[in-house]
Amino acid sequence: MRHFLIDTDTASDDAVALVMALMDPKIQVEAITLVAGNVPLDQGLQNALYTLELCGKQIPTYAGAAQPLLRELHTAQFVHGTDGMGDIGLPLQGRTPTPGNAIDVIIDTIKAFPNEIELVTLGPLTNIALALAKAPEIAPLVKQCTIMGGVGKGRGNITPVSEFNIWVDPEAAKIVFDSGMKMKMVGWDISRNHACIDLELCEEIKAIGTPLAEFSMDIQNIVKNFSSTITKLPGFDLPDPIAMAIALDESVATETAYLYVEVIIADGLTRGQTVVDHVNVTQKAPNMEVVFEASRAKFLSMLKAAVK
Ligand code: RIB
Ligand code: CA
């Protein structure tokens, strides 16, 4: 059995990534920790708890940071909807998280399963940075940290060069990227290039007919408009689900490289930019396995299997 710890700012793509992990029989999700990002913390908690209920799973789910380390919170409700789940009227209120502090849970879980925890981050890295700052000794104990964040090659989605998760809390991302953890970066380019769901495929997945299949597609109701008008993608893309697919099955990543990646702590267009040193001009030691290509076929097969 593999032991996962998932940190998320649960909105419409995070929810599908949670379904993929929760429905995988080879995975034990030890805990889910919430961070503010796509939506305010409390909404993210409700969205995660609703998704768990739909999957018929009971996993300890904890509240984490309600804002970035230093900066004010900027949500992505313009992308995912006010409730983060497509504003389709789901009953996303009234559920109770597990009492406890997410930062301590991250630390304690990693220490309880030394070299076994596979950490998957689907939102801003605030919680992970706080855990590393409080207990830096956990960094070498994490088996693998798969990060949905940054850009390996190409353009950003919140500035011309920056991806939302890193942009929201660049100071946290820098702490994590400099921590020495074994990390794999699945940038927004992987989602844009290999995880776009056009209308035809959306209908094909919905036609699987299960509650999870319909849920996974229906909650993309708002993001599909953002994708077609702002990012000009053929349909909506699923960044967290393809990052989760890579965490679940590393063979989904078909091209990777161990490189030095630096997070830009700045204001303006380069805020949160992940600068990838492709040819080691900095002569700095690699800190990240960067994913550059992925198998769309494997990703879609895993997505469909999860919602059957
Ligand atoms: O840039 C995409 C990322 O930002 C995804 O994790 C999405 O859920 C949002 O958090
Ligand atoms: Ca997310």
CSV table of N, CA, C and O and ligand atoms in Angstrom, one decimal, residues 7-11 13-14 38 80 121-124 148 164-165 239-240, ligand 2:
chain,number,residue,atom,x,y,z
A,7,ASP,N,-2.2,18.0,-0.4
A,7,ASP,CA,-2.5,19.4,0.0
A,7,ASP,C,-3.1,20.1,-1.1
A,7,ASP,O,-2.6,20.0,-2.3
A,8,THR,N,-4.3,20.7,-0.9
A,8,THR,CA,-5.1,21.1,-2.0
A,8,THR,C,-5.9,22.4,-1.7
A,8,THR,O,-6.2,22.7,-0.5
A,9,ASP,N,-6.1,23.2,-2.7
A,9,ASP,CA,-7.0,24.4,-2.6
A,9,ASP,C,-8.3,24.1,-3.3
A,9,ASP,O,-8.8,24.9,-4.2
A,10,THR,N,-8.9,23.0,-3.0
A,10,THR,CA,-10.0,22.3,-3.7
A,10,THR,C,-11.0,23.2,-4.5
A,10,THR,O,-11.8,23.9,-3.9
A,11,ALA,N,-10.8,23.1,-5.8
A,11,ALA,CA,-11.8,23.7,-6.7
A,11,ALA,C,-12.0,22.6,-7.8
A,11,ALA,O,-11.7,21.5,-7.6
A,13,ASP,N,-10.7,21.5,-10.6
A,13,ASP,CA,-9.8,20.5,-11.1
A,13,ASP,C,-9.2,19.7,-9.9
A,13,ASP,O,-8.9,18.4,-10.0
A,14,ASP,N,-8.9,20.3,-8.8
A,14,ASP,CA,-8.5,19.6,-7.6
A,14,ASP,C,-9.4,18.4,-7.2
A,14,ASP,O,-9.0,17.3,-6.9
A,38,ASN,N,-7.4,28.8,-4.8
A,38,ASN,CA,-8.5,28.9,-5.8
A,38,ASN,C,-9.7,29.6,-5.2
A,38,ASN,O,-10.4,30.5,-5.8
A,80,HIS,N,-12.8,29.4,-11.6
A,80,HIS,CA,-13.6,28.1,-11.3
A,80,HIS,C,-15.0,28.4,-10.8
A,80,HIS,O,-15.7,27.4,-10.5
A,121,THR,N,1.0,18.1,-4.0
A,121,THR,CA,0.5,19.5,-3.7
A,121,THR,C,-0.3,20.0,-5.0
A,121,THR,O,0.3,19.9,-6.1
A,122,LEU,N,-1.5,20.5,-4.7
A,122,LEU,CA,-2.4,20.9,-5.8
A,122,LEU,C,-2.7,22.4,-5.7
A,122,LEU,O,-3.5,22.9,-6.5
A,123,GLY,N,-2.1,23.1,-4.8
A,123,GLY,CA,-2.4,24.5,-4.6
A,123,GLY,C,-1.2,25.3,-4.2
A,123,GLY,O,-0.1,24.8,-4.3
A,124,PRO,N,-1.4,26.5,-3.8
A,124,PRO,CA,-0.2,27.3,-3.3
A,124,PRO,C,0.5,26.5,-2.2
A,124,PRO,O,-0.1,25.7,-1.5
A,148,MET,N,2.0,20.3,-8.4
A,148,MET,CA,1.4,20.9,-9.6
A,148,MET,C,1.7,22.4,-9.4
A,148,MET,O,1.1,23.0,-8.5
A,164,PHE,N,-0.4,30.0,-11.4
A,164,PHE,CA,-1.2,30.5,-10.3
A,164,PHE,C,-0.7,30.0,-9.0
A,164,PHE,O,-0.5,30.8,-8.0
A,165,ASN,N,-0.5,28.7,-8.8
A,165,ASN,CA,-0.1,28.1,-7.4
A,165,ASN,C,1.2,28.8,-6.9
A,165,ASN,O,1.3,29.1,-5.7
A,239,PRO,N,-5.1,20.6,-14.8
A,239,PRO,CA,-3.8,20.6,-14.3
A,239,PRO,C,-3.6,19.7,-13.1
A,239,PRO,O,-2.6,18.9,-13.0
A,240,ASP,N,-4.4,19.8,-12.1
A,240,ASP,CA,-4.2,18.9,-10.9
A,240,ASP,C,-4.4,17.4,-11.2
A,240,ASP,O,-3.6,16.6,-10.7
B,2,CA,CA,-5.5,23.4,-7.3
